Amino acid sequence: MEVIRSSHHSAFPMEDISRVGEARRHAVTLAMRAGFDEVKTGQLAIVVTELGTNLIRHAQRGTLLLAVREQAGEVEAISIDHGPGMADIARSMGDGFSTGGSLGAGLGTVRRMARDFDLHSSVPGGTVIVARLAREAGPKAAGALEVGAVSVPKTGELVCGDAWAAAMADPSATLAVVDGLGHGFDAAEASAAAIDVFAAEAARDVTQMLEKMHLRLRSTRGAAVTLLRADASTSRLRSCGAGNVSVRVVSGAYDRSMLMQHGTAGLQMRRPEPIEQDWPQHAMIIVHSDGIGTRWAPEVVLPVLGRDPTLAAALLFRDHSRGRDDATVAVLRRRM
């Protein structure tokens, strides 16, 4: 079983060209934490410079999100904007099709340098690009299920009070999304404690895990928690939770929410009661904290159902982040 632990994204709004340099310097720091060599670090710098400069020159309200997953030796760069979108994606992906003032590499070069690359664009809605570079050469191991997430602190905070983790054990996966009460360091302490329990107890039933989290979080300010186990072999979901971390299962023909119990892990919580439901073949599972509004239409994510799940997470963050709290979206889907 592989346990993937969250690392929050640092957000760099691309308001002027100086922000590109800030993002690049931060990316180099993340590269050191991921164990990149000099060549790989240089490639990451090119990717971040190109994505950031494109946002400055072409986009409206563009933001670059950067995160490291030290355990996997990966750095992730996500470019999001609110328009005008790419009218000709194929032309935009050509080498050398770049913006004035950038390195002239173009998105085609970004795609080649990244181990993982995916893009969604609509006119006039805007563009989301996901690029990941990894310490080790070659493609990552491909399991039956795939998870992606965006987790961003409240503006002005140094840490994120939300956290997420996934335990991958083909053909099943268990997902946790935790929202520490409030924001800042105390909220981050609570969510980190819950994820520690998850990492140690991920093989247990979701109800048992939640009970253990409740006990562990008594020394913290508490947290809203949702736990979900998805089994691709049986096409069934089993979930439980306390508080307002939302679960929604979406496909082109299916849209259903799983309602969690009221309460707060670590403070006051009833005995966990599991919820079970079907998991349609092409549906993605979306779990998000209350930093994301709940009144989003499935059409937001339908264009990327079969794509990198981080694209769906980034689209929801872009279009439905409340902007006044930590915000986390985790997406789980079958690998097509």
Coordinates of C-alpha atoms in Angstrom, one line a residue:
M1 CA 0.0 0.0 0.0
E2 CA 1.3 3.4 -1.0
V3 CA 0.3 6.3 1.2
I4 CA 0.4 9.7 -0.6
R5 CA 0.5 12.6 1.8
S6 CA -0.5 16.1 0.8
S7 CA 1.7 19.1 0.4
H8 CA 0.0 22.4 0.0
H9 CA 0.4 24.6 -3.0
S10 CA 1.9 28.0 -2.8
A11 CA 0.0 30.5 -4.9
F12 CA 1.7 33.2 -7.0
P13 CA -0.8 35.6 -8.6
M14 CA 0.9 36.8 -11.8
E15 CA 0.2 40.5 -11.3
D16 CA 3.5 41.7 -12.9
I17 CA 6.7 40.2 -14.3
S18 CA 8.5 40.3 -10.9
R19 CA 6.2 37.5 -9.7
V20 CA 7.7 35.2 -12.3
G21 CA 11.1 35.5 -10.7
E22 CA 9.5 34.9 -7.2
A23 CA 7.8 31.8 -8.5
R24 CA 11.0 30.5 -10.2
R25 CA 13.1 31.0 -7.0
H26 CA 10.5 29.2 -5.0
A27 CA 10.4 26.3 -7.5
V28 CA 14.2 26.0 -7.2
T29 CA 13.8 25.6 -3.4
L30 CA 11.2 22.9 -4.0
A31 CA 13.5 21.2 -6.4
M32 CA 16.1 20.9 -3.7
R33 CA 13.6 19.3 -1.3
A34 CA 12.6 16.9 -4.1
G35 CA 16.2 15.9 -4.6
F36 CA 16.5 17.2 -8.2
D37 CA 19.9 17.3 -9.8
E38 CA 21.2 20.5 -11.5
V39 CA 19.8 19.6 -14.9
K40 CA 16.3 18.7 -13.6
T41 CA 16.3 21.9 -11.5
G42 CA 17.1 24.0 -14.6
Q43 CA 14.3 22.3 -16.5
L44 CA 11.9 23.2 -13.7
A45 CA 13.0 26.8 -13.8
I46 CA 12.3 26.9 -17.5
V47 CA 8.8 25.4 -17.0
V48 CA 7.9 27.8 -14.3
T49 CA 9.3 30.8 -16.2
E50 CA 7.4 29.9 -19.3
L51 CA 4.1 29.2 -17.6
G52 CA 4.4 32.4 -15.5
T53 CA 5.3 34.6 -18.4
N54 CA 2.5 33.3 -20.5
L55 CA 0.1 34.2 -17.7
I56 CA 1.5 37.8 -17.6
R57 CA 1.3 38.3 -21.3
H58 CA -1.8 36.5 -22.4
A59 CA -4.2 35.8 -19.4
Q60 CA -6.6 37.5 -17.2
R61 CA -6.2 36.9 -13.4
G62 CA -3.6 34.3 -13.9
T63 CA -2.1 32.3 -10.9
L64 CA 0.7 29.8 -10.7
L65 CA 0.4 27.1 -8.0
L66 CA 3.6 25.2 -6.9
A67 CA 3.9 22.2 -4.7
V68 CA 6.4 19.5 -3.8
R69 CA 5.8 15.9 -3.0
E70 CA 9.1 15.0 -1.3
Q71 CA 8.3 11.3 -0.8
A72 CA 7.8 10.8 -4.6
G73 CA 10.5 13.3 -5.6
E74 CA 8.0 15.4 -7.6
V75 CA 7.4 19.1 -8.1
E76 CA 4.0 20.2 -9.5
A77 CA 3.3 23.4 -11.4
I78 CA -0.3 24.4 -12.1
S79 CA -1.2 27.4 -14.3
I80 CA -4.8 28.7 -14.0
D81 CA -6.4 31.7 -15.6
H82 CA -9.8 33.2 -16.3
G83 CA -9.5 33.8 -20.0
P84 CA -9.4 34.4 -22.8
G85 CA -8.5 30.8 -23.5
M86 CA -6.7 29.1 -26.4
A87 CA -8.5 29.3 -29.7
D88 CA -5.9 27.0 -31.3
I89 CA -4.3 24.6 -28.8
A90 CA -2.3 22.8 -31.4
R91 CA -0.6 26.0 -32.5
S92 CA 0.0 27.1 -28.9
M93 CA 1.7 23.8 -28.1
G94 CA 4.3 24.3 -30.9
D95 CA 7.9 24.8 -30.0
G96 CA 8.9 28.5 -29.9
F97 CA 5.3 29.6 -29.7
S98 CA 5.9 31.7 -26.7
T99 CA 5.4 35.1 -25.2
G100 CA 7.7 38.1 -25.6
G101 CA 10.0 38.3 -22.6
S102 CA 10.0 34.5 -21.9
L103 CA 12.8 32.1 -22.6
G104 CA 11.2 31.3 -26.0
A105 CA 10.8 27.7 -25.1
G106 CA 7.0 27.4 -25.7
L107 CA 4.5 25.0 -24.3
G108 CA 5.8 22.2 -26.5
T109 CA 9.1 22.3 -24.6
V110 CA 7.2 22.5 -21.3
R111 CA 5.4 19.3 -22.3
R112 CA 8.6 17.5 -23.2
M113 CA 10.4 18.5 -19.9
A114 CA 7.5 17.4 -17.7
R115 CA 7.0 13.8 -16.8
D116 CA 3.2 14.5 -16.6
F117 CA 1.5 17.2 -18.7
D118 CA -2.1 18.0 -19.3
L119 CA -4.1 21.0 -20.4
H120 CA -7.7 22.1 -20.7
S121 CA -8.7 25.4 -22.3
S122 CA -12.1 26.9 -23.2
V123 CA -12.9 30.2 -24.9
P124 CA -13.5 32.6 -23.2
G125 CA -13.4 30.7 -19.9
G126 CA -9.6 30.3 -19.6
T127 CA -6.9 27.6 -19.4
V128 CA -5.6 25.2 -16.8
I129 CA -2.2 23.5 -17.3
V130 CA -0.7 20.8 -15.1
A131 CA 3.0 20.0 -15.4
R132 CA 4.9 17.7 -13.1
L133 CA 8.7 17.1 -13.1
A134 CA 10.2 14.2 -11.2
R135 CA 13.6 13.3 -9.8
E136 CA 13.6 9.8 -11.4
A137 CA 13.5 9.5 -15.2
G138 CA 10.8 7.5 -16.9
P139 CA 7.1 7.2 -16.4
K140 CA 5.6 6.6 -13.0
A141 CA 4.0 3.3 -12.1
A142 CA 0.4 3.2 -13.3
G143 CA -2.2 1.6 -11.0
A144 CA -5.9 1.1 -11.6
L145 CA -6.7 4.3 -9.8
E146 CA -5.4 7.9 -10.0
V147 CA -5.6 10.8 -7.5
G148 CA -4.9 14.5 -7.9
A149 CA -5.5 17.5 -5.7
V150 CA -5.2 21.2 -5.2
S151 CA -4.7 22.5 -1.6
V152 CA -4.1 26.2 -1.1
P153 CA -3.8 28.2 2.2
K154 CA -6.0 31.2 2.9
T155 CA -4.3 34.3 1.4
G156 CA -1.7 35.7 3.8
E157 CA -1.2 32.4 5.7
L158 CA 2.1 30.5 5.6
V159 CA 0.6 27.1 6.2
C160 CA -2.6 25.4 5.1
G161 CA -5.2 24.3 7.7
D162 CA -6.5 21.7 5.2
A163 CA -4.8 18.4 4.4
W164 CA -5.4 15.4 2.3
A165 CA -4.0 11.9 1.8
A166 CA -4.6 8.8 -0.2
A167 CA -3.7 5.2 0.4
M168 CA -3.4 3.3 -2.9
A169 CA -3.9 -0.4 -2.8
D170 CA -5.0 -1.6 -6.3
P171 CA -7.8 -2.1 -7.1
S172 CA -9.0 0.1 -4.2
A173 CA -8.0 3.4 -2.7
T174 CA -8.8 5.2 0.5
L175 CA -9.0 9.0 0.6
A176 CA -9.0 11.5 3.5
V177 CA -9.7 15.2 3.4
V178 CA -9.3 17.1 6.6
D179 CA -10.2 20.8 7.4
G180 CA -8.7 22.0 10.7
L181 CA -11.0 24.4 12.4
G182 CA -10.1 28.0 11.4
H183 CA -6.9 28.5 9.6
G184 CA -3.2 29.1 10.3
F185 CA -0.8 27.0 12.4
D186 CA -3.3 25.6 14.9
A187 CA -5.6 24.4 12.1
A188 CA -2.6 22.9 10.3
E189 CA -1.6 21.1 13.5
A190 CA -5.0 19.5 13.8
S191 CA -5.2 18.4 10.1
A192 CA -1.6 17.0 10.3
A193 CA -2.5 15.0 13.3
A194 CA -5.5 13.5 11.5
I195 CA -3.3 12.6 8.5
D196 CA -0.8 10.9 10.8
V197 CA -3.5 8.7 12.1
F198 CA -4.6 8.0 8.5
A199 CA -1.1 7.0 7.4
A200 CA -0.8 4.6 10.3
E201 CA -4.3 3.1 10.1
A202 CA -5.2 3.3 6.4
A203 CA -5.9 -0.5 6.2
R204 CA -8.7 -0.2 8.8
D205 CA -12.3 0.4 8.0
V206 CA -13.2 4.1 7.5
T207 CA -15.4 4.1 10.7
Q208 CA -12.5 2.8 12.8
M209 CA -10.1 5.3 11.4
L210 CA -12.5 8.2 12.1
E211 CA -12.9 7.0 15.7
K212 CA -9.1 6.9 16.1
M213 CA -8.8 10.4 14.6
H214 CA -11.4 11.7 17.1
L215 CA -9.3 10.5 20.0
R216 CA -6.1 11.8 18.6
L217 CA -7.5 15.2 17.8
R218 CA -8.8 15.9 21.4
S219 CA -5.5 17.7 22.1
T220 CA -6.0 20.0 19.1
R221 CA -8.7 22.5 18.1
G222 CA -10.4 19.7 16.1
A223 CA -11.2 19.2 12.4
A224 CA -13.9 18.3 9.9
V225 CA -13.0 15.0 8.3
T226 CA -14.2 12.9 5.5
L227 CA -12.9 9.4 4.8
L228 CA -13.8 7.4 1.7
R229 CA -12.8 4.0 0.3
A230 CA -13.4 3.3 -3.4
D231 CA -13.1 -0.2 -4.8
A232 CA -12.8 -0.5 -8.6
S233 CA -13.4 -4.3 -8.6
T234 CA -16.8 -4.0 -6.9
S235 CA -17.7 -0.4 -8.1
R236 CA -18.7 0.5 -4.6
L237 CA -17.9 3.4 -2.3
R238 CA -17.9 3.4 1.5
S239 CA -17.5 6.7 3.3
C240 CA -18.0 8.4 6.7
G241 CA -17.2 11.8 8.2
A242 CA -17.8 14.5 10.7
G243 CA -18.4 18.1 9.5
N244 CA -18.7 19.9 6.3
V245 CA -16.1 18.2 4.0
S246 CA -18.2 17.5 0.9
V247 CA -18.2 14.3 -1.3
R248 CA -19.7 14.2 -4.8
V249 CA -19.6 11.5 -7.5
V250 CA -19.9 12.9 -11.0
S251 CA -20.0 11.6 -14.6
G252 CA -21.8 12.6 -17.7
A253 CA -25.0 10.7 -16.6
Y254 CA -24.5 10.6 -12.8
D255 CA -24.3 13.3 -10.1
R256 CA -24.8 12.3 -6.5
S257 CA -23.6 13.7 -3.2
M258 CA -22.7 11.7 0.0
L259 CA -23.9 13.6 3.1
M260 CA -21.6 13.4 6.1
Q261 CA -22.7 13.6 9.8
H262 CA -22.6 16.8 11.8
G263 CA -19.8 17.1 14.3
T264 CA -16.1 17.9 14.7
A265 CA -13.4 15.2 15.1
G266 CA -11.6 15.9 18.4
L267 CA -14.5 18.0 19.9
Q268 CA -17.9 16.5 19.5
M269 CA -18.8 13.6 17.2
R270 CA -21.5 10.9 17.1
R271 CA -20.5 7.3 16.5
P272 CA -19.5 7.1 12.8
E273 CA -22.2 5.7 10.5
P274 CA -20.9 4.5 7.1
I275 CA -22.6 5.5 3.8
E276 CA -22.3 3.2 0.9
Q277 CA -23.2 3.7 -2.8
D278 CA -22.4 2.6 -6.3
W279 CA -19.4 4.0 -8.2
P280 CA -20.3 4.2 -11.9
Q281 CA -17.5 3.2 -14.3
H282 CA -16.7 6.6 -15.7
A283 CA -17.5 8.7 -12.6
M284 CA -14.9 10.7 -10.7
I285 CA -15.0 11.2 -6.9
I286 CA -14.6 14.7 -5.7
V287 CA -14.0 15.6 -2.1
H288 CA -13.5 19.2 -1.0
S289 CA -13.3 21.4 2.1
D290 CA -15.7 24.3 2.7
G291 CA -13.2 26.6 1.2
I292 CA -14.8 25.5 -2.1
G293 CA -18.4 26.5 -2.7
T294 CA -20.9 23.6 -2.9
R295 CA -23.1 25.0 -5.6
W296 CA -21.0 24.0 -8.6
A297 CA -22.5 22.4 -11.7
P298 CA -21.1 19.1 -13.0
E299 CA -20.4 20.8 -16.3
V300 CA -17.3 22.4 -14.7
V301 CA -15.5 19.0 -14.6
L302 CA -17.2 17.0 -17.4
P303 CA -14.7 18.1 -20.1
V304 CA -11.9 16.5 -18.1
L305 CA -13.5 13.3 -16.8
G306 CA -10.9 11.1 -18.5
R307 CA -7.9 13.3 -17.9
D308 CA -5.4 14.0 -15.1
P309 CA -7.6 14.4 -12.0
T310 CA -5.6 17.4 -10.9
L311 CA -7.2 19.3 -13.9
A312 CA -10.6 18.8 -12.3
A313 CA -9.4 19.9 -8.9
A314 CA -7.8 23.0 -10.4
L315 CA -10.9 23.9 -12.4
L316 CA -13.0 23.7 -9.2
F317 CA -10.5 25.8 -7.3
R318 CA -10.4 28.4 -10.0
D319 CA -14.1 28.8 -10.4
H320 CA -15.5 28.0 -6.9
S321 CA -12.9 28.9 -4.3
R322 CA -14.6 31.2 -1.7
G323 CA -11.3 33.2 -1.4
R324 CA -11.5 33.7 2.4
D325 CA -10.4 30.3 3.7
D326 CA -8.0 27.4 3.1
A327 CA -9.3 25.5 0.0
T328 CA -8.7 21.8 -0.9
V329 CA -10.1 19.6 -3.7
A330 CA -9.1 16.0 -4.0
V331 CA -10.2 13.9 -7.0
L332 CA -10.1 10.2 -7.4
R333 CA -10.9 8.3 -10.6
R334 CA -10.2 5.1 -12.5
R335 CA -7.3 5.2 -14.9
M336 CA -8.8 5.1 -18.4

